[in-house]
């Protein structure tokens, strides 16, 4: 919870630790900004995250769902304890659900606190996308000055409140696709929360337990399960591996003088009396692919230049012809500054006279982590083109050590058009 609240306020290399700036199409992770030209790098990063999920699931089951997912952590460590404190436990909550008692003062007080927390969580969530500076400006100004931003914050706050006050574990079972993936991510050797059928069956309540298993059918595992499943029915999509059923069952086993572990972390093979191998196809392929992808990603990042230069043609006619017969080509130069400081880029065209190269803004300033576009114009006589083409060389340097040399083909009249102006 502390990490979630702190990340938008932490900076690395002068940038937010994480900033998902969708309008600007810039995504910053741990001080490195992915620009629109970094599609390959960004896809590699997403691939690394997916392979991490696959690897951890193959080895440890749904450990993320039960122990790391913000939905589970905030629910079990803040919202549900507050609910117990305000309403007085499960029995009292059930009484408040009866007709005529839904507006109980203690429940209304709980909702007021929930809403205040939802405000904090929603604003923090938005800070991941707009940054704390923009968010601070929104908060301190009148909503009439930024109605769209205020509307986004209002909707996000309402969604967070409804999620933790009402929707809750339905987010895991309906909205989140992870549970549906587990049928292909898990195998019979994967670690899961499981009920030992061989030890627990047949179930029997009461004092006459001749021939019965260790399960006394008390229902504690079902009562404590946040998604409301019966773990004794086997592996199910709704199980988030929070292990609350393990704690409840261990407590019951101690009270009836039985060994703990009737419900425990295990695997389907181990429960069947077989040896579950640690090394198997998916526990080798997933980590190997992960190491390979991380290595490629690190190599691409370290080999990346301090700037990305893209030469573009004009959006209209490829060239224009002046009254004196000279041919004018416009070249759009797009520069992405990857350094942590603002830069000024000097543009020069090799082999042309000063009057033949027109560069309106030179040197051209580009802020740190930003992209900007300028234009330069090349004016040449018709005779300078061969078969309608002319290749030029453009040199670009910054105020530090960056230097790039690019070639570009100019377009001009073809030989067949010389007599047809």
PDB file of C-alpha atoms in Angstrom, residues 177-326:
ATOM      1  CA  UNK A 177      -8.920 -12.544 -16.838  1.00  0.00           C
ATOM      2  CA  UNK A 178      -6.191 -14.144 -14.698  1.00  0.00           C
ATOM      3  CA  UNK A 179      -8.463 -16.803 -13.221  1.00  0.00           C
ATOM      4  CA  UNK A 180      -9.454 -17.923 -16.701  1.00  0.00           C
ATOM      5  CA  UNK A 181      -5.807 -18.183 -17.707  1.00  0.00           C
ATOM      6  CA  UNK A 182      -4.938 -20.576 -14.906  1.00  0.00           C
ATOM      7  CA  UNK A 183      -6.299 -23.578 -16.816  1.00  0.00           C
ATOM      8  CA  UNK A 184      -3.417 -23.182 -19.275  1.00  0.00           C
ATOM      9  CA  UNK A 185      -0.825 -21.669 -16.903  1.00  0.00           C
ATOM     10  CA  UNK A 186      -1.061 -24.410 -14.262  1.00  0.00           C
ATOM     11  CA  UNK A 187      -0.266 -28.078 -14.547  1.00  0.00           C
ATOM     12  CA  UNK A 188      -0.644 -30.940 -12.085  1.00  0.00           C
ATOM     13  CA  UNK A 189       2.761 -30.120 -10.532  1.00  0.00           C
ATOM     14  CA  UNK A 190       2.035 -26.415  -9.913  1.00  0.00           C
ATOM     15  CA  UNK A 191       1.734 -25.177  -6.341  1.00  0.00           C
ATOM     16  CA  UNK A 192      -1.903 -24.563  -5.399  1.00  0.00           C
ATOM     17  CA  UNK A 193      -4.083 -24.230  -2.309  1.00  0.00           C
ATOM     18  CA  UNK A 194      -5.637 -27.678  -2.052  1.00  0.00           C
ATOM     19  CA  UNK A 195      -7.764 -29.885   0.173  1.00  0.00           C
ATOM     20  CA  UNK A 196      -6.312 -33.312   0.998  1.00  0.00           C
ATOM     21  CA  UNK A 197      -9.170 -35.567  -0.082  1.00  0.00           C
ATOM     22  CA  UNK A 198      -7.406 -38.796   0.952  1.00  0.00           C
ATOM     23  CA  UNK A 199      -7.027 -37.529   4.494  1.00  0.00           C
ATOM     24  CA  UNK A 200     -10.278 -35.595   4.886  1.00  0.00           C
ATOM     25  CA  UNK A 201     -12.886 -37.920   3.365  1.00  0.00           C
ATOM     26  CA  UNK A 202     -15.420 -39.170   4.207  1.00  0.00           C
ATOM     27  CA  UNK A 203     -16.671 -36.169   6.160  1.00  0.00           C
ATOM     28  CA  UNK A 204     -18.793 -36.588   9.238  1.00  0.00           C
ATOM     29  CA  UNK A 205     -20.100 -34.218  11.913  1.00  0.00           C
ATOM     30  CA  UNK A 206     -20.785 -34.997  15.565  1.00  0.00           C
ATOM     31  CA  UNK A 207     -19.073 -37.290  18.070  1.00  0.00           C
ATOM     32  CA  UNK A 208     -19.668 -40.578  16.225  1.00  0.00           C
ATOM     33  CA  UNK A 209     -16.805 -40.397  13.717  1.00  0.00           C
ATOM     34  CA  UNK A 210     -15.996 -44.059  13.263  1.00  0.00           C
ATOM     35  CA  UNK A 211     -14.340 -44.530   9.868  1.00  0.00           C
ATOM     36  CA  UNK A 212     -14.580 -40.818   9.076  1.00  0.00           C
ATOM     37  CA  UNK A 213     -11.771 -38.650   7.723  1.00  0.00           C
ATOM     38  CA  UNK A 214     -10.299 -35.626   9.470  1.00  0.00           C
ATOM     39  CA  UNK A 215     -12.775 -33.147   7.926  1.00  0.00           C
ATOM     40  CA  UNK A 216     -15.622 -32.513  10.381  1.00  0.00           C
ATOM     41  CA  UNK A 217     -17.621 -30.577   7.763  1.00  0.00           C
ATOM     42  CA  UNK A 218     -17.706 -27.441   9.889  1.00  0.00           C
ATOM     43  CA  UNK A 219     -17.809 -25.133   6.856  1.00  0.00           C
ATOM     44  CA  UNK A 220     -15.175 -22.748   8.247  1.00  0.00           C
ATOM     45  CA  UNK A 221     -13.207 -22.875   4.992  1.00  0.00           C
ATOM     46  CA  UNK A 222     -16.289 -21.821   3.018  1.00  0.00           C
ATOM     47  CA  UNK A 223     -17.295 -19.094   5.488  1.00  0.00           C
ATOM     48  CA  UNK A 224     -13.866 -17.467   5.421  1.00  0.00           C
ATOM     49  CA  UNK A 225     -13.355 -17.681   1.644  1.00  0.00           C
ATOM     50  CA  UNK A 226     -13.632 -14.159   0.141  1.00  0.00           C
ATOM     51  CA  UNK A 227     -14.929 -15.527  -3.178  1.00  0.00           C
ATOM     52  CA  UNK A 228     -17.368 -17.936  -1.485  1.00  0.00           C
ATOM     53  CA  UNK A 229     -16.123 -21.210  -2.944  1.00  0.00           C
ATOM     54  CA  UNK A 230     -15.676 -24.583  -1.272  1.00  0.00           C
ATOM     55  CA  UNK A 231     -12.002 -25.516  -1.628  1.00  0.00           C
ATOM     56  CA  UNK A 232     -12.977 -29.135  -0.949  1.00  0.00           C
ATOM     57  CA  UNK A 233     -14.491 -29.262  -4.442  1.00  0.00           C
ATOM     58  CA  UNK A 234     -11.014 -29.055  -5.968  1.00  0.00           C
ATOM     59  CA  UNK A 235      -9.146 -26.418  -7.975  1.00  0.00           C
ATOM     60  CA  UNK A 236     -11.499 -23.669  -9.135  1.00  0.00           C
ATOM     61  CA  UNK A 237     -11.158 -20.522 -11.214  1.00  0.00           C
ATOM     62  CA  UNK A 238     -12.412 -18.333  -8.342  1.00  0.00           C
ATOM     63  CA  UNK A 239      -9.652 -19.398  -5.907  1.00  0.00           C
ATOM     64  CA  UNK A 240      -7.185 -16.504  -5.510  1.00  0.00           C
ATOM     65  CA  UNK A 241      -4.806 -18.447  -3.223  1.00  0.00           C
ATOM     66  CA  UNK A 242      -5.222 -16.061  -0.306  1.00  0.00           C
ATOM     67  CA  UNK A 243      -4.926 -19.078   2.083  1.00  0.00           C
ATOM     68  CA  UNK A 244      -7.624 -17.864   4.468  1.00  0.00           C
ATOM     69  CA  UNK A 245      -9.157 -21.339   4.236  1.00  0.00           C
ATOM     70  CA  UNK A 246      -5.810 -22.803   5.373  1.00  0.00           C
ATOM     71  CA  UNK A 247      -5.769 -20.606   8.484  1.00  0.00           C
ATOM     72  CA  UNK A 248      -9.391 -21.397   9.316  1.00  0.00           C
ATOM     73  CA  UNK A 249      -8.945 -25.146   8.830  1.00  0.00           C
ATOM     74  CA  UNK A 250      -5.701 -25.275  10.841  1.00  0.00           C
ATOM     75  CA  UNK A 251      -7.491 -23.587  13.737  1.00  0.00           C
ATOM     76  CA  UNK A 252     -10.286 -26.173  13.614  1.00  0.00           C
ATOM     77  CA  UNK A 253      -7.815 -29.057  13.374  1.00  0.00           C
ATOM     78  CA  UNK A 254      -6.020 -27.851  16.494  1.00  0.00           C
ATOM     79  CA  UNK A 255      -9.312 -27.609  18.368  1.00  0.00           C
ATOM     80  CA  UNK A 256     -10.183 -31.249  17.543  1.00  0.00           C
ATOM     81  CA  UNK A 257      -6.650 -32.533  18.212  1.00  0.00           C
ATOM     82  CA  UNK A 258      -5.856 -33.302  14.584  1.00  0.00           C
ATOM     83  CA  UNK A 259      -2.663 -32.377  12.730  1.00  0.00           C
ATOM     84  CA  UNK A 260      -2.728 -29.182  10.705  1.00  0.00           C
ATOM     85  CA  UNK A 261      -2.456 -29.201   6.910  1.00  0.00           C
ATOM     86  CA  UNK A 262      -5.761 -30.729   5.857  1.00  0.00           C
ATOM     87  CA  UNK A 263      -5.905 -27.718   3.523  1.00  0.00           C
ATOM     88  CA  UNK A 264      -2.423 -26.636   2.511  1.00  0.00           C
ATOM     89  CA  UNK A 265      -0.111 -25.523  -0.238  1.00  0.00           C
ATOM     90  CA  UNK A 266       0.486 -28.567  -2.388  1.00  0.00           C
ATOM     91  CA  UNK A 267       0.064 -29.842  -5.948  1.00  0.00           C
ATOM     92  CA  UNK A 268      -2.392 -32.178  -7.577  1.00  0.00           C
ATOM     93  CA  UNK A 269       0.335 -34.775  -8.116  1.00  0.00           C
ATOM     94  CA  UNK A 270       1.561 -34.562  -4.506  1.00  0.00           C
ATOM     95  CA  UNK A 271      -1.973 -35.003  -3.178  1.00  0.00           C
ATOM     96  CA  UNK A 272      -2.305 -38.112  -5.334  1.00  0.00           C
ATOM     97  CA  UNK A 273       0.834 -39.538  -3.711  1.00  0.00           C
ATOM     98  CA  UNK A 274       3.141 -38.814  -6.646  1.00  0.00           C
ATOM     99  CA  UNK A 275       6.394 -36.864  -6.658  1.00  0.00           C
ATOM    100  CA  UNK A 276       5.971 -33.426  -8.207  1.00  0.00           C
ATOM    101  CA  UNK A 277       9.110 -32.586 -10.241  1.00  0.00           C
ATOM    102  CA  UNK A 278      10.448 -29.047  -9.918  1.00  0.00           C
ATOM    103  CA  UNK A 279      12.054 -29.085 -13.362  1.00  0.00           C
ATOM    104  CA  UNK A 280       9.548 -29.663 -16.111  1.00  0.00           C
ATOM    105  CA  UNK A 281       8.840 -28.193 -19.529  1.00  0.00           C
ATOM    106  CA  UNK A 282       7.089 -24.991 -18.497  1.00  0.00           C
ATOM    107  CA  UNK A 283       9.389 -24.250 -15.533  1.00  0.00           C
ATOM    108  CA  UNK A 284      12.314 -24.401 -17.957  1.00  0.00           C
ATOM    109  CA  UNK A 285      10.845 -22.772 -21.091  1.00  0.00           C
ATOM    110  CA  UNK A 286       9.260 -19.774 -19.352  1.00  0.00           C
ATOM    111  CA  UNK A 287      12.379 -18.716 -17.358  1.00  0.00           C
ATOM    112  CA  UNK A 288      14.651 -19.360 -20.368  1.00  0.00           C
ATOM    113  CA  UNK A 289      12.456 -17.181 -22.591  1.00  0.00           C
ATOM    114  CA  UNK A 290      12.343 -14.562 -19.823  1.00  0.00           C
ATOM    115  CA  UNK A 291      16.156 -14.429 -19.517  1.00  0.00           C
ATOM    116  CA  UNK A 292      16.492 -14.164 -23.307  1.00  0.00           C
ATOM    117  CA  UNK A 293      13.932 -11.361 -23.567  1.00  0.00           C
ATOM    118  CA  UNK A 294      15.451  -9.420 -20.640  1.00  0.00           C
ATOM    119  CA  UNK A 295      18.893  -9.708 -22.243  1.00  0.00           C
ATOM    120  CA  UNK A 296      17.609  -8.441 -25.590  1.00  0.00           C
ATOM    121  CA  UNK A 297      15.746  -5.618 -23.873  1.00  0.00           C
ATOM    122  CA  UNK A 298      18.825  -4.537 -21.884  1.00  0.00           C
ATOM    123  CA  UNK A 299      20.979  -4.656 -25.033  1.00  0.00           C
ATOM    124  CA  UNK A 300      18.483  -2.548 -26.979  1.00  0.00           C
ATOM    125  CA  UNK A 301      18.213   0.031 -24.183  1.00  0.00           C
ATOM    126  CA  UNK A 302      21.974   0.387 -23.701  1.00  0.00           C
ATOM    127  CA  UNK A 303      22.586   0.568 -27.464  1.00  0.00           C
ATOM    128  CA  UNK A 304      19.951   3.252 -27.953  1.00  0.00           C
ATOM    129  CA  UNK A 305      21.229   6.594 -29.288  1.00  0.00           C
ATOM    130  CA  UNK A 306      20.756   9.847 -27.383  1.00  0.00           C
ATOM    131  CA  UNK A 307      18.324  10.995 -30.065  1.00  0.00           C
ATOM    132  CA  UNK A 308      15.983   9.508 -32.651  1.00  0.00           C
ATOM    133  CA  UNK A 309      16.013  11.318 -35.986  1.00  0.00           C
ATOM    134  CA  UNK A 310      13.289  10.767 -38.594  1.00  0.00           C
ATOM    135  CA  UNK A 311      13.274  12.426 -42.003  1.00  0.00           C
ATOM    136  CA  UNK A 312       9.814  12.881 -43.528  1.00  0.00           C
ATOM    137  CA  UNK A 313       8.489  14.226 -46.794  1.00  0.00           C
ATOM    138  CA  UNK A 314       5.902  17.043 -46.860  1.00  0.00           C
ATOM    139  CA  UNK A 315       2.257  16.078 -46.593  1.00  0.00           C
ATOM    140  CA  UNK A 316       1.400  17.830 -49.888  1.00  0.00           C
ATOM    141  CA  UNK A 317       3.237  17.931 -53.209  1.00  0.00           C
ATOM    142  CA  UNK A 318       6.678  16.231 -53.158  1.00  0.00           C
ATOM    143  CA  UNK A 319       8.330  19.358 -54.542  1.00  0.00           C
ATOM    144  CA  UNK A 320       7.500  22.775 -55.965  1.00  0.00           C
ATOM    145  CA  UNK A 321       8.918  24.543 -59.012  1.00  0.00           C
ATOM    146  CA  UNK A 322       9.760  28.228 -58.770  1.00  0.00           C
ATOM    147  CA  UNK A 323       9.324  30.789 -61.585  1.00  0.00           C
ATOM    148  CA  UNK A 324      13.059  30.674 -62.382  1.00  0.00           C
ATOM    149  CA  UNK A 325      12.869  26.886 -62.867  1.00  0.00           C
ATOM    150  CA  UNK A 326      14.524  25.923 -59.559  1.00  0.00           C
TER     151      UNK A 326
END
